[in-house]
Amino acid sequence: MERSLLVVCNGMARGGSTLQYTLVRSLLDATVGCTVHGYSSPNATHVQYMPVEKLLRWAASPDYHVVKMHTAHPHARELLANGRTKFCYIYRDLRDVAVSRQTAFGERGDVLLASLRKSEGEYHHLRELSRAFPEHFIWHRYEDTTRDLRSAALDGARLLSLSVTDEVATAVAEACSVDAAKEKCDKQRARLVAKVQAVREENPRLAAEYLQAIGRGTVTQSIIEINNDSLLLYNHISPHQGASGVWDTRLSPTVRQQVMGQHREWLRELGYLAEADDDERRQDNDGDTCAEDDARGVALDTPL
């Protein structure tokens, strides 16, 4: 089987996309090596715009290249048709995605709902492509992947025609675990805390403005501190450690109703709706829990 030389990690935003990107990158690093290009956008006005000419050049090169996107490139079909490009996709319960977007980006209201609509739209578009080019895709479910990273690693190895031993697959899975990612995020956060404290000692007002800018969730889509090598945000791993099903206690009744109303069919189709969830008259939890507090961005137990 001919090697694929361009790997596009096109996973759902806040749906395990960085986990899958790290998994693919770690597999290649442990076997044949690769060049990683981080996050890219097919939007010509985006600062990280990736023209199709560059992607086609990487696909034709003798080395593996890995790029991460959330939006399907308009030339994705052309890339798949050349036979030297593979796509990796991962999706997650959109209700948990909503919690994650609240926590990491501080999205609310119409902004949050628009992001979720975009995520579902990309899902359908990429699913159509995966059916047209099944041999060029892996299609992962976040909840299954986090339960069995080793199997996900072996899936990736098969897609990329890599010879991987059990030992390598196990090592890759351990390196890509939530605990490993959290350790990196904690170090990143510690550096950020030290930086903010140094600014605060000189200029408290500037420190306050800086905190707002880096993304406490008080300013939608504010600047987010990110490690450009790992693509991890300083607050990438939430206080609930990437657990599934947290929407049930973290989404307020109002947001829950909005998300369910907008994505009920998708949730049903993907098997995320239990019988109780599918009853629109289901009793919500008493009160709003602390969802709105948790949605303010940085983990509240260790404020910056």
mmCIF file of N, CA and C in Angstrom, residues 19 90-92 139-153 155 244 270 272:
data_model
loop_
_atom_site.group_PDB
_atom_site.id
_atom_site.type_symbol
_atom_site.label_atom_id
_atom_site.label_comp_id
_atom_site.label_asym_id
_atom_site.label_seq_id
_atom_site.Cartn_x
_atom_site.Cartn_y
_atom_site.Cartn_z
ATOM 1 N N LEU A 19 -6.492 16.021 20.784
ATOM 2 C CA LEU A 19 -6.122 14.665 21.185
ATOM 3 C C LEU A 19 -5.794 13.828 19.960
ATOM 4 N N ILE A 90 -12.726 13.337 14.450
ATOM 5 C CA ILE A 90 -13.247 12.909 15.742
ATOM 6 C C ILE A 90 -14.388 13.839 16.126
ATOM 7 N N TYR A 91 -15.432 13.266 16.709
ATOM 8 C CA TYR A 91 -16.586 14.063 17.117
ATOM 9 C C TYR A 91 -16.955 13.704 18.550
ATOM 10 N N ARG A 92 -17.822 14.535 19.130
ATOM 11 C CA ARG A 92 -18.195 14.390 20.536
ATOM 12 C C ARG A 92 -19.641 14.842 20.720
ATOM 13 N N TRP A 139 -12.582 7.614 11.487
ATOM 14 C CA TRP A 139 -13.739 8.331 12.016
ATOM 15 C C TRP A 139 -13.908 7.909 13.469
ATOM 16 N N HIS A 140 -13.486 8.774 14.375
ATOM 17 C CA HIS A 140 -13.470 8.407 15.784
ATOM 18 C C HIS A 140 -14.552 9.128 16.586
ATOM 19 N N ARG A 141 -15.019 8.464 17.601
ATOM 20 C CA ARG A 141 -15.961 9.023 18.573
ATOM 21 C C ARG A 141 -15.172 9.315 19.844
ATOM 22 N N TYR A 142 -15.266 10.542 20.325
ATOM 23 C CA TYR A 142 -14.453 10.976 21.471
ATOM 24 C C TYR A 142 -14.609 10.044 22.662
ATOM 25 N N GLU A 143 -15.837 9.684 22.973
ATOM 26 C CA GLU A 143 -16.107 8.884 24.161
ATOM 27 C C GLU A 143 -15.442 7.510 24.071
ATOM 28 N N ASP A 144 -15.384 6.935 22.881
ATOM 29 C CA ASP A 144 -14.715 5.651 22.684
ATOM 30 C C ASP A 144 -13.193 5.827 22.693
ATOM 31 N N THR A 145 -12.735 6.883 22.063
ATOM 32 C CA THR A 145 -11.297 7.120 21.971
ATOM 33 C C THR A 145 -10.671 7.316 23.341
ATOM 34 N N THR A 146 -11.314 8.117 24.184
ATOM 35 C CA THR A 146 -10.737 8.376 25.513
ATOM 36 C C THR A 146 -10.781 7.134 26.394
ATOM 37 N N ARG A 147 -11.711 6.227 26.124
ATOM 38 C CA ARG A 147 -11.760 4.970 26.891
ATOM 39 C C ARG A 147 -10.671 4.007 26.451
ATOM 40 N N ASP A 148 -10.266 4.086 25.182
ATOM 41 C CA ASP A 148 -9.308 3.109 24.653
ATOM 42 C C ASP A 148 -8.384 3.801 23.649
ATOM 43 N N LEU A 149 -7.447 4.556 24.170
ATOM 44 C CA LEU A 149 -6.510 5.283 23.306
ATOM 45 C C LEU A 149 -5.630 4.333 22.503
ATOM 46 N N ARG A 150 -5.333 3.197 23.061
ATOM 47 C CA ARG A 150 -4.476 2.258 22.351
ATOM 48 C C ARG A 150 -5.142 1.776 21.062
ATOM 49 N N SER A 151 -6.421 1.453 21.134
ATOM 50 C CA SER A 151 -7.136 1.027 19.918
ATOM 51 C C SER A 151 -7.193 2.160 18.902
ATOM 52 N N ALA A 152 -7.378 3.389 19.390
ATOM 53 C CA ALA A 152 -7.393 4.543 18.479
ATOM 54 C C ALA A 152 -6.038 4.701 17.803
ATOM 55 N N ALA A 153 -4.962 4.457 18.555
ATOM 56 C CA ALA A 153 -3.620 4.540 17.973
ATOM 57 C C ALA A 153 -3.433 3.487 16.889
ATOM 58 N N ASP A 155 -5.786 2.162 15.083
ATOM 59 C CA ASP A 155 -6.587 2.621 13.935
ATOM 60 C C ASP A 155 -5.781 3.590 13.087
ATOM 61 N N SER A 244 -16.848 12.737 29.901
ATOM 62 C CA SER A 244 -18.039 12.795 29.056
ATOM 63 C C SER A 244 -19.292 12.854 29.915
ATOM 64 N N LEU A 270 -26.727 9.920 16.343
ATOM 65 C CA LEU A 270 -25.429 9.428 16.812
ATOM 66 C C LEU A 270 -25.537 8.615 18.090
ATOM 67 N N TYR A 272 -26.684 9.548 21.100
ATOM 68 C CA TYR A 272 -26.401 10.252 22.338
ATOM 69 C C TYR A 272 -27.642 10.478 23.200
#
